[in-house]
mmCIF file of C-alpha atoms in Angstrom:
data_model
loop_
_atom_site.group_PDB
_atom_site.id
_atom_site.type_symbol
_atom_site.label_atom_id
_atom_site.label_comp_id
_atom_site.label_asym_id
_atom_site.label_seq_id
_atom_site.Cartn_x
_atom_site.Cartn_y
_atom_site.Cartn_z
ATOM 1 C CA MET A 282 -265.708 27.327 -19.674
ATOM 2 C CA VAL A 283 -268.628 28.264 -21.509
ATOM 3 C CA GLN A 284 -271.312 27.790 -19.289
ATOM 4 C CA LEU A 285 -274.221 25.817 -20.123
ATOM 5 C CA ASN A 286 -276.815 28.838 -20.457
ATOM 6 C CA ALA A 287 -274.646 30.486 -23.062
ATOM 7 C CA ILE A 288 -274.687 27.222 -25.048
ATOM 8 C CA ARG A 289 -278.209 26.808 -25.251
ATOM 9 C CA ASP A 290 -278.506 30.688 -26.270
ATOM 10 C CA ALA A 291 -276.062 29.836 -28.832
ATOM 11 C CA ASN A 292 -277.770 26.767 -30.128
ATOM 12 C CA SER A 293 -281.130 28.402 -30.016
ATOM 13 C CA LYS A 294 -279.592 30.912 -32.267
ATOM 14 C CA LEU A 295 -278.150 27.992 -34.735
ATOM 15 C CA VAL A 296 -281.462 26.392 -35.235
ATOM 16 C CA ASN A 297 -283.231 29.719 -35.887
ATOM 17 C CA SER A 298 -280.941 30.828 -38.222
ATOM 18 C CA GLN A 299 -282.194 28.504 -41.304
ATOM 19 C CA PRO A 300 -283.835 25.649 -41.845
ATOM 20 C CA LEU A 301 -281.389 22.847 -40.982
ATOM 21 C CA ILE A 302 -280.131 19.715 -42.695
ATOM 22 C CA ALA A 303 -278.078 17.740 -40.324
ATOM 23 C CA VAL A 304 -276.298 14.385 -40.514
ATOM 24 C CA PHE A 305 -275.601 12.160 -37.526
ATOM 25 C CA VAL A 306 -273.264 9.272 -37.995
ATOM 26 C CA GLY A 307 -273.570 6.953 -35.075
ATOM 27 C CA GLY A 308 -276.628 8.543 -34.084
ATOM 28 C CA THR A 309 -278.529 5.567 -32.886
ATOM 29 C CA SER A 310 -277.034 5.254 -29.463
ATOM 30 C CA GLY A 311 -274.713 7.094 -27.228
ATOM 31 C CA ILE A 312 -273.184 10.711 -27.614
ATOM 32 C CA GLY A 313 -274.473 10.802 -31.201
ATOM 33 C CA GLU A 314 -278.024 9.936 -29.873
ATOM 34 C CA PHE A 315 -277.794 12.561 -27.116
ATOM 35 C CA THR A 316 -276.595 15.164 -29.538
ATOM 36 C CA LEU A 317 -279.595 14.502 -31.903
ATOM 37 C CA ARG A 318 -281.994 14.811 -29.220
ATOM 38 C CA ALA A 319 -280.464 17.987 -28.106
ATOM 39 C CA LEU A 320 -280.863 19.339 -31.827
ATOM 40 C CA VAL A 321 -284.469 18.145 -31.776
ATOM 41 C CA SER A 322 -285.444 19.491 -28.476
ATOM 42 C CA THR A 323 -283.742 22.924 -29.107
ATOM 43 C CA HIS A 324 -285.427 23.156 -32.770
ATOM 44 C CA SER A 325 -289.064 22.548 -31.454
ATOM 45 C CA ALA A 326 -288.796 25.501 -28.890
ATOM 46 C CA LYS A 327 -287.409 27.845 -31.565
ATOM 47 C CA GLY A 328 -286.281 26.142 -34.581
ATOM 48 C CA ASN A 329 -286.828 27.293 -38.462
ATOM 49 C CA GLY A 330 -287.075 23.842 -40.101
ATOM 50 C CA LEU A 331 -285.046 20.598 -39.672
ATOM 51 C CA CYS A 332 -284.174 17.402 -41.659
ATOM 52 C CA ILE A 333 -282.288 14.768 -40.109
ATOM 53 C CA TYR A 334 -280.169 11.880 -41.600
ATOM 54 C CA ILE A 335 -279.237 8.842 -38.884
ATOM 55 C CA VAL A 336 -276.330 6.429 -39.815
ATOM 56 C CA GLY A 337 -275.983 3.353 -37.933
ATOM 57 C CA ARG A 338 -276.750 0.033 -37.387
ATOM 58 C CA ASN A 339 -279.308 -0.781 -35.343
ATOM 59 C CA ALA A 340 -282.887 -0.059 -37.177
ATOM 60 C CA GLN A 341 -285.005 -0.785 -34.205
ATOM 61 C CA SER A 342 -283.185 2.044 -32.218
ATOM 62 C CA ALA A 343 -283.517 4.470 -34.834
ATOM 63 C CA LYS A 344 -287.182 3.610 -35.243
ATOM 64 C CA THR A 345 -287.578 4.422 -31.561
ATOM 65 C CA ILE A 346 -285.249 7.834 -31.808
ATOM 66 C CA ILE A 347 -287.695 8.970 -34.777
ATOM 67 C CA SER A 348 -290.770 8.095 -33.101
ATOM 68 C CA ASP A 349 -289.694 10.102 -29.871
ATOM 69 C CA CYS A 350 -288.347 12.797 -32.192
ATOM 70 C CA THR A 351 -291.536 13.087 -34.119
ATOM 71 C CA ALA A 352 -293.762 13.277 -30.819
ATOM 72 C CA LYS A 353 -291.374 16.186 -29.648
ATOM 73 C CA CYS A 354 -290.956 18.160 -32.870
ATOM 74 C CA PRO A 355 -293.592 16.836 -35.425
ATOM 75 C CA ASP A 356 -292.719 19.373 -38.168
ATOM 76 C CA GLY A 357 -288.975 17.697 -38.598
ATOM 77 C CA LYS A 358 -288.047 15.017 -41.441
ATOM 78 C CA TYR A 359 -286.207 12.057 -39.872
ATOM 79 C CA HIS A 360 -284.368 9.466 -42.370
ATOM 80 C CA PHE A 361 -282.501 6.439 -41.425
ATOM 81 C CA ILE A 362 -279.383 4.904 -43.388
ATOM 82 C CA GLN A 363 -278.538 1.359 -42.419
ATOM 83 C CA ALA A 364 -274.749 0.669 -42.355
ATOM 84 C CA LYS A 365 -274.020 -2.300 -40.702
ATOM 85 C CA ASP A 366 -270.294 -1.901 -40.601
ATOM 86 C CA LEU A 367 -268.704 1.702 -40.376
ATOM 87 C CA SER A 368 -265.061 0.655 -40.385
ATOM 88 C CA LEU A 369 -265.530 -0.108 -43.930
ATOM 89 C CA MET A 370 -264.960 2.472 -46.822
ATOM 90 C CA GLN A 371 -266.973 0.676 -49.115
ATOM 91 C CA ASN A 372 -270.023 0.858 -46.709
ATOM 92 C CA ILE A 373 -269.297 4.571 -46.092
ATOM 93 C CA ASP A 374 -269.479 5.315 -49.770
ATOM 94 C CA LYS A 375 -272.870 3.478 -50.112
ATOM 95 C CA ALA A 376 -274.563 5.347 -47.385
ATOM 96 C CA ALA A 377 -273.130 8.738 -48.540
ATOM 97 C CA ALA A 378 -274.461 7.845 -51.978
ATOM 98 C CA GLU A 379 -277.910 7.106 -50.368
ATOM 99 C CA ILE A 380 -277.914 10.597 -48.509
ATOM 100 C CA THR A 381 -276.867 12.181 -51.733
ATOM 101 C CA GLN A 382 -279.700 10.302 -54.000
ATOM 102 C CA HIS A 383 -282.253 11.245 -51.354
ATOM 103 C CA LEU A 384 -281.564 14.838 -50.507
ATOM 104 C CA GLN A 385 -281.380 15.395 -54.407
ATOM 105 C CA GLN A 386 -284.529 13.431 -55.122
ATOM 106 C CA ASN A 387 -286.746 15.294 -52.274
ATOM 107 C CA SER A 388 -285.372 18.596 -52.742
ATOM 108 C CA SER A 389 -287.486 22.113 -52.250
ATOM 109 C CA SER A 390 -287.123 25.814 -51.890
ATOM 110 C CA SER A 391 -286.488 25.171 -47.981
ATOM 111 C CA TYR A 392 -284.428 21.958 -48.213
ATOM 112 C CA PRO A 393 -282.024 22.251 -51.260
ATOM 113 C CA PRO A 394 -279.396 19.493 -51.802
ATOM 114 C CA ARG A 395 -276.859 20.557 -49.170
ATOM 115 C CA ILE A 396 -275.736 19.359 -45.419
ATOM 116 C CA ASP A 397 -275.265 21.963 -42.938
ATOM 117 C CA ILE A 398 -274.147 19.647 -40.017
ATOM 118 C CA LEU A 399 -271.995 16.427 -40.105
ATOM 119 C CA PHE A 400 -271.947 15.035 -36.600
ATOM 120 C CA MET A 401 -269.797 11.747 -36.181
ATOM 121 C CA SER A 402 -269.439 9.867 -33.069
ATOM 122 C CA GLN A 403 -269.018 6.033 -34.523
ATOM 123 C CA GLY A 404 -266.863 3.990 -32.542
ATOM 124 C CA GLY A 405 -266.169 3.329 -28.919
ATOM 125 C CA LEU A 406 -263.662 1.966 -26.284
ATOM 126 C CA TYR A 407 -260.915 -0.809 -28.320
ATOM 127 C CA LEU A 408 -258.729 -2.108 -25.763
ATOM 128 C CA GLY A 409 -257.690 -5.244 -27.796
ATOM 129 C CA PRO A 410 -254.607 -5.776 -30.478
ATOM 130 C CA ARG A 411 -254.580 -4.686 -33.999
ATOM 131 C CA GLN A 412 -257.340 -6.166 -35.924
ATOM 132 C CA ASP A 413 -257.260 -5.410 -39.623
ATOM 133 C CA THR A 414 -260.488 -5.148 -41.614
ATOM 134 C CA GLN A 415 -260.668 -6.430 -44.963
ATOM 135 C CA GLU A 416 -259.552 -3.309 -46.288
ATOM 136 C CA GLY A 417 -256.303 -3.370 -44.513
ATOM 137 C CA LEU A 418 -257.373 -0.641 -41.945
ATOM 138 C CA ASP A 419 -257.047 -1.210 -38.505
ATOM 139 C CA PHE A 420 -260.868 -1.383 -37.085
ATOM 140 C CA ALA A 421 -260.301 0.997 -34.290
ATOM 141 C CA MET A 422 -258.462 3.525 -36.161
ATOM 142 C CA SER A 423 -261.157 2.932 -39.382
ATOM 143 C CA MET A 424 -263.886 4.077 -36.977
ATOM 144 C CA HIS A 425 -262.186 6.901 -35.151
ATOM 145 C CA TYR A 426 -260.127 8.534 -38.239
ATOM 146 C CA TYR A 427 -260.443 6.853 -41.667
ATOM 147 C CA SER A 428 -264.316 6.517 -41.779
ATOM 148 C CA ARG A 429 -264.713 10.028 -40.670
ATOM 149 C CA ALA A 430 -262.627 11.544 -42.986
ATOM 150 C CA ARG A 431 -264.147 9.272 -45.656
ATOM 151 C CA PHE A 432 -267.722 10.449 -44.761
ATOM 152 C CA THR A 433 -266.319 14.032 -44.697
ATOM 153 C CA PHE A 434 -264.506 13.720 -48.134
ATOM 154 C CA GLN A 435 -267.713 11.868 -49.855
ATOM 155 C CA LEU A 436 -270.435 14.453 -48.570
ATOM 156 C CA LEU A 437 -267.991 17.443 -49.262
ATOM 157 C CA PRO A 438 -270.020 18.638 -52.357
ATOM 158 C CA LEU A 439 -273.282 18.803 -50.029
ATOM 159 C CA LEU A 440 -271.431 20.573 -47.437
ATOM 160 C CA GLN A 441 -270.038 23.191 -49.803
ATOM 161 C CA SER A 442 -273.664 23.697 -50.538
ATOM 162 C CA SER A 443 -274.373 24.985 -47.216
ATOM 163 C CA THR A 444 -275.120 28.634 -46.718
ATOM 164 C CA LEU A 445 -274.055 28.738 -42.954
ATOM 165 C CA PRO A 446 -271.193 27.818 -43.712
ATOM 166 C CA ALA A 447 -271.387 24.071 -42.966
ATOM 167 C CA HIS A 448 -269.905 22.448 -39.961
ATOM 168 C CA VAL A 449 -268.175 19.135 -39.386
ATOM 169 C CA VAL A 450 -268.033 17.710 -35.812
ATOM 170 C CA SER A 451 -266.074 14.433 -34.757
ATOM 171 C CA VAL A 452 -266.343 13.671 -31.298
ATOM 172 C CA TYR A 453 -263.645 11.531 -30.285
ATOM 173 C CA ALA A 454 -260.008 12.352 -28.369
ATOM 174 C CA ALA A 455 -259.049 15.999 -29.253
ATOM 175 C CA GLY A 456 -256.355 17.268 -27.269
ATOM 176 C CA SER A 457 -254.927 13.365 -26.879
ATOM 177 C CA GLU A 458 -251.910 13.662 -29.134
ATOM 178 C CA ALA A 459 -248.952 11.967 -27.596
ATOM 179 C CA LYS A 460 -246.466 9.888 -29.327
ATOM 180 C CA LEU A 461 -246.252 10.153 -33.350
ATOM 181 C CA ILE A 462 -244.486 7.652 -35.160
ATOM 182 C CA SER A 463 -244.289 9.718 -38.319
ATOM 183 C CA ASP A 464 -242.979 6.825 -40.750
ATOM 184 C CA ASP A 465 -245.761 4.551 -39.334
ATOM 185 C CA LEU A 466 -248.927 6.497 -39.400
ATOM 186 C CA SER A 467 -250.958 3.141 -39.789
ATOM 187 C CA LEU A 468 -248.873 1.698 -36.366
ATOM 188 C CA ARG A 469 -248.593 -1.403 -38.921
ATOM 189 C CA LYS A 470 -244.925 -2.165 -38.046
ATOM 190 C CA SER A 471 -244.391 -4.718 -34.842
ATOM 191 C CA GLY A 472 -244.669 -3.346 -31.688
ATOM 192 C CA ASN A 473 -245.883 0.068 -32.871
ATOM 193 C CA TYR A 474 -249.706 -0.679 -32.093
ATOM 194 C CA ASN A 475 -251.436 0.100 -28.866
ATOM 195 C CA PHE A 476 -254.348 1.619 -27.404
ATOM 196 C CA VAL A 477 -252.681 4.855 -26.876
ATOM 197 C CA ASN A 478 -250.641 5.141 -29.882
ATOM 198 C CA ALA A 479 -253.557 4.512 -32.079
ATOM 199 C CA ARG A 480 -255.691 7.079 -30.162
ATOM 200 C CA SER A 481 -253.039 9.564 -30.665
ATOM 201 C CA HIS A 482 -252.068 8.992 -34.052
ATOM 202 C CA CYS A 483 -255.960 9.248 -35.052
ATOM 203 C CA THR A 484 -256.023 12.702 -33.094
ATOM 204 C CA PHE A 485 -253.113 14.022 -34.990
ATOM 205 C CA MET A 486 -254.366 12.941 -38.185
ATOM 206 C CA THR A 487 -257.899 14.400 -37.677
ATOM 207 C CA THR A 488 -256.259 17.810 -36.879
ATOM 208 C CA GLU A 489 -253.750 17.552 -40.091
ATOM 209 C CA PHE A 490 -256.959 16.514 -41.896
ATOM 210 C CA MET A 491 -259.227 19.299 -40.768
ATOM 211 C CA GLU A 492 -256.803 21.956 -41.470
ATOM 212 C CA GLN A 493 -256.359 20.629 -45.276
ATOM 213 C CA LEU A 494 -260.019 20.997 -45.501
ATOM 214 C CA ALA A 495 -260.299 24.154 -43.698
ATOM 215 C CA SER A 496 -257.834 25.675 -46.028
ATOM 216 C CA GLN A 497 -259.189 24.415 -48.907
ATOM 217 C CA ASN A 498 -262.735 25.668 -48.512
ATOM 218 C CA PRO A 499 -262.351 29.029 -46.713
ATOM 219 C CA GLY A 500 -265.721 30.801 -45.922
ATOM 220 C CA LYS A 501 -267.261 27.475 -46.475
ATOM 221 C CA LEU A 502 -266.424 24.773 -43.987
ATOM 222 C CA SER A 503 -265.722 24.898 -40.030
ATOM 223 C CA LEU A 504 -264.676 21.490 -38.626
ATOM 224 C CA VAL A 505 -263.979 20.642 -35.174
ATOM 225 C CA ASN A 506 -262.672 17.412 -33.296
ATOM 226 C CA MET A 507 -264.076 17.194 -29.698
ATOM 227 C CA PHE A 508 -263.428 15.436 -26.537
ATOM 228 C CA PRO A 509 -266.666 14.874 -24.528
ATOM 229 C CA GLY A 510 -265.672 14.031 -21.235
ATOM 230 C CA LEU A 511 -267.056 11.575 -19.308
ATOM 231 C CA VAL A 512 -270.302 10.493 -20.742
ATOM 232 C CA ILE A 513 -271.879 7.420 -19.662
ATOM 233 C CA THR A 514 -273.182 5.359 -22.752
ATOM 234 C CA PRO A 515 -274.603 2.091 -23.726
ATOM 235 C CA GLY A 516 -270.889 1.213 -24.694
ATOM 236 C CA PHE A 517 -269.557 0.876 -21.138
ATOM 237 C CA SER A 518 -271.741 -2.336 -20.991
ATOM 238 C CA ASN A 519 -270.173 -4.103 -24.027
ATOM 239 C CA PRO A 520 -269.819 -7.552 -23.206
ATOM 240 C CA ASP A 521 -267.045 -7.804 -25.373
ATOM 241 C CA TYR A 522 -264.947 -5.918 -23.426
ATOM 242 C CA PRO A 523 -262.106 -7.988 -21.325
ATOM 243 C CA MET A 524 -262.542 -8.982 -17.720
ATOM 244 C CA TRP A 525 -260.165 -6.941 -15.989
ATOM 245 C CA PHE A 526 -262.112 -3.854 -17.492
ATOM 246 C CA LYS A 527 -265.391 -5.475 -16.503
ATOM 247 C CA VAL A 528 -264.204 -5.807 -13.127
ATOM 248 C CA VAL A 529 -262.611 -2.134 -12.848
ATOM 249 C CA TRP A 530 -265.825 -0.728 -14.373
ATOM 250 C CA SER A 531 -268.221 -2.163 -11.742
ATOM 251 C CA ILE A 532 -265.911 -1.010 -8.893
ATOM 252 C CA ALA A 533 -265.364 2.621 -10.674
ATOM 253 C CA SER A 534 -268.711 2.941 -11.974
ATOM 254 C CA PRO A 535 -270.615 4.456 -9.084
ATOM 255 C CA LEU A 536 -268.053 7.175 -8.447
ATOM 256 C CA ALA A 537 -267.644 7.665 -12.507
ATOM 257 C CA LYS A 538 -271.537 8.204 -12.767
ATOM 258 C CA MET A 539 -271.489 10.904 -10.252
ATOM 259 C CA MET A 540 -268.761 12.736 -12.235
ATOM 260 C CA ALA A 541 -269.924 12.296 -15.465
ATOM 261 C CA VAL A 542 -271.603 14.837 -17.795
ATOM 262 C CA ALA A 543 -275.728 14.075 -17.776
ATOM 263 C CA PRO A 544 -276.713 13.222 -21.402
ATOM 264 C CA GLU A 545 -278.494 16.084 -21.906
ATOM 265 C CA GLU A 546 -275.725 18.376 -20.916
ATOM 266 C CA ALA A 547 -273.285 16.350 -23.097
ATOM 267 C CA GLY A 548 -275.560 16.499 -25.966
ATOM 268 C CA GLN A 549 -275.909 20.399 -25.812
ATOM 269 C CA ARG A 550 -272.128 20.795 -25.541
ATOM 270 C CA VAL A 551 -271.613 18.713 -28.668
ATOM 271 C CA LEU A 552 -274.086 20.596 -30.773
ATOM 272 C CA PHE A 553 -272.610 24.062 -29.466
ATOM 273 C CA MET A 554 -269.466 22.868 -31.535
ATOM 274 C CA ALA A 555 -271.645 23.781 -34.873
ATOM 275 C CA THR A 556 -272.686 27.273 -33.807
ATOM 276 C CA ASP A 557 -270.738 30.745 -35.085
ATOM 277 C CA ARG A 558 -268.116 30.482 -32.253
ATOM 278 C CA PHE A 559 -266.272 27.976 -34.521
ATOM 279 C CA PRO A 560 -266.299 29.539 -37.761
ATOM 280 C CA ALA A 561 -264.976 28.723 -41.054
ATOM 281 C CA LYS A 562 -261.278 29.957 -42.459
ATOM 282 C CA SER A 563 -261.697 33.360 -43.600
ATOM 283 C CA ALA A 564 -261.395 33.888 -47.485
ATOM 284 C CA SER A 565 -259.639 37.080 -47.038
ATOM 285 C CA GLN A 566 -256.811 37.566 -44.454
ATOM 286 C CA SER A 567 -257.630 41.203 -43.988
ATOM 287 C CA GLU A 568 -261.267 40.098 -42.471
ATOM 288 C CA LYS A 569 -261.587 41.210 -39.036
ATOM 289 C CA ARG A 570 -262.351 38.485 -36.472
ATOM 290 C CA SER A 571 -264.909 38.598 -33.565
ATOM 291 C CA THR A 572 -263.624 38.222 -30.434
ATOM 292 C CA THR A 573 -265.856 35.453 -29.464
ATOM 293 C CA GLU A 574 -264.735 33.410 -31.829
ATOM 294 C CA ALA A 575 -262.541 30.390 -30.894
ATOM 295 C CA THR A 576 -258.798 29.858 -31.740
ATOM 296 C CA GLY A 577 -258.059 27.459 -34.249
ATOM 297 C CA THR A 578 -255.637 24.257 -34.296
ATOM 298 C CA ASP A 579 -253.034 26.749 -36.426
ATOM 299 C CA GLY A 580 -253.056 29.165 -33.610
ATOM 300 C CA ILE A 581 -255.486 31.761 -35.261
ATOM 301 C CA VAL A 582 -258.623 33.069 -34.261
ATOM 302 C CA GLY A 583 -261.090 31.760 -36.484
ATOM 303 C CA GLY A 584 -259.151 29.439 -37.937
ATOM 304 C CA GLY A 585 -261.491 26.977 -39.510
ATOM 305 C CA ALA A 586 -260.188 23.827 -37.510
ATOM 306 C CA TYR A 587 -260.631 23.166 -33.921
ATOM 307 C CA ALA A 588 -259.919 20.896 -31.146
ATOM 308 C CA CYS A 589 -262.144 21.175 -28.232
ATOM 309 C CA ASN A 590 -262.709 19.995 -24.764
ATOM 310 C CA ASN A 591 -266.409 19.576 -23.300
ATOM 311 C CA ASP A 592 -266.202 22.726 -21.635
ATOM 312 C CA GLY A 593 -266.658 24.310 -24.912
ATOM 313 C CA GLU A 594 -263.004 25.815 -24.978
ATOM 314 C CA PRO A 595 -260.264 24.906 -27.254
ATOM 315 C CA THR A 596 -257.252 22.743 -26.170
ATOM 316 C CA PRO A 597 -254.998 25.210 -24.449
ATOM 317 C CA GLU A 598 -252.124 26.544 -26.755
ATOM 318 C CA SER A 599 -249.561 25.604 -24.241
ATOM 319 C CA LYS A 600 -250.284 22.146 -24.601
ATOM 320 C CA ARG A 601 -250.607 21.832 -28.142
ATOM 321 C CA ALA A 602 -247.373 23.666 -28.440
ATOM 322 C CA LYS A 603 -245.632 20.931 -26.183
ATOM 323 C CA VAL A 604 -247.026 18.306 -28.234
ATOM 324 C CA TYR A 605 -246.127 19.741 -31.435
ATOM 325 C CA LYS A 606 -242.421 20.802 -30.776
ATOM 326 C CA GLY A 607 -240.234 19.574 -33.110
ATOM 327 C CA VAL A 608 -242.861 18.312 -35.507
ATOM 328 C CA ASP A 609 -242.449 19.550 -39.231
ATOM 329 C CA ARG A 610 -246.528 20.567 -39.511
ATOM 330 C CA GLU A 611 -246.338 21.229 -42.978
ATOM 331 C CA LYS A 612 -244.237 18.159 -43.723
ATOM 332 C CA LEU A 613 -246.841 16.376 -41.619
ATOM 333 C CA SER A 614 -249.763 17.696 -43.074
ATOM 334 C CA LYS A 615 -248.778 16.828 -46.692
ATOM 335 C CA ALA A 616 -247.666 12.948 -45.245
ATOM 336 C CA VAL A 617 -251.430 12.609 -43.631
ATOM 337 C CA TRP A 618 -253.209 13.733 -46.912
ATOM 338 C CA GLU A 619 -251.304 11.295 -48.881
ATOM 339 C CA HIS A 620 -251.776 8.663 -46.777
ATOM 340 C CA THR A 621 -255.220 9.164 -46.384
ATOM 341 C CA MET A 622 -256.030 9.472 -50.096
ATOM 342 C CA LYS A 623 -253.950 6.052 -50.720
ATOM 343 C CA ALA A 624 -256.035 4.228 -48.038
ATOM 344 C CA PHE A 625 -259.041 5.646 -49.847
ATOM 345 C CA ASP A 626 -257.974 5.035 -53.241
ATOM 346 C CA ALA A 627 -257.215 1.325 -52.174
ATOM 347 C CA ALA A 628 -260.631 0.802 -50.766
ATOM 348 C CA ALA A 629 -262.248 2.140 -53.862
ATOM 349 C CA ALA A 630 -260.367 0.024 -55.895
ATOM 350 C CA GLY A 631 -261.120 -3.205 -53.959
ATOM 351 C CA LYS A 632 -257.790 -3.924 -52.656
ATOM 352 C CA THR A 633 -256.188 -4.208 -49.357
ATOM 353 C CA PHE A 634 -254.357 -1.248 -48.150
ATOM 354 C CA ALA A 635 -250.923 -2.163 -46.885
ATOM 355 C CA GLU A 636 -249.012 1.146 -45.939
#
């Protein structure tokens, strides 16, 4: 486990490295908000310039967060991009275009058009049956995989322009791979869809998508899928949850709150995923890697794509080997990429994805 003081030191080094441009998707509440506040707090002490874009639904929440952050770090620049429904690719494209346009129109010597860090934490705990969006994607799977892949894909030119290199951090369920139904990645066939399978498929597809982008952008892009542990967020009080969950939570919540990671620590640990412990894939196979660098999902130190627990450590290789036993990684990687691009193309054309 990486100790919190070491994490704070690494985060301080990050904010002191250069002026940072960061995008927080799902940044108006929960873990996204905690991470945003951790970045601002760290920067206020030792930072070298900060520009933040907050993407989310709640304008009032964003207004409060920006007011607090401005008081904490008055030199920072804060912008809210409203997106009502992040399960829809068309809304993601609109938000990405708005960020791109704003960066291009407000560029300066300290902030040329680029994105250094992309944090994504949109979504929540969805316990019901499959619910398709108007674009043909399951709502929960879209929030946890497709929307995040789309944001990364649409903002890729700006991420490639970072000099850090850029870091993409997706906060969801790293290490939760279980069942894989390779001929039904969407879990559309009867009997295939449930909460566990949806979470498993989102995690499998996130890993393969991130590995593809890491290989396509050596030296330019680091990507991390992170499991944040138990963090109590407003989402646990969602009135739309089924009655059984409300009853269970009312009984379990006192103990859960004692065991949970505190918001400030959770934010620092997510921010840590954007430090140089998780570097981009090397552009040269002969490059010597630091012993402090994490092992990627490909089993290589400094592999460029990572799956991490909230303790700051990568998912144990023994666990990954067991999960992927018998899986043709090359075949799966190709299938996931093609499946994802088809979903994107259908949405861009205004069609309903049906695979």
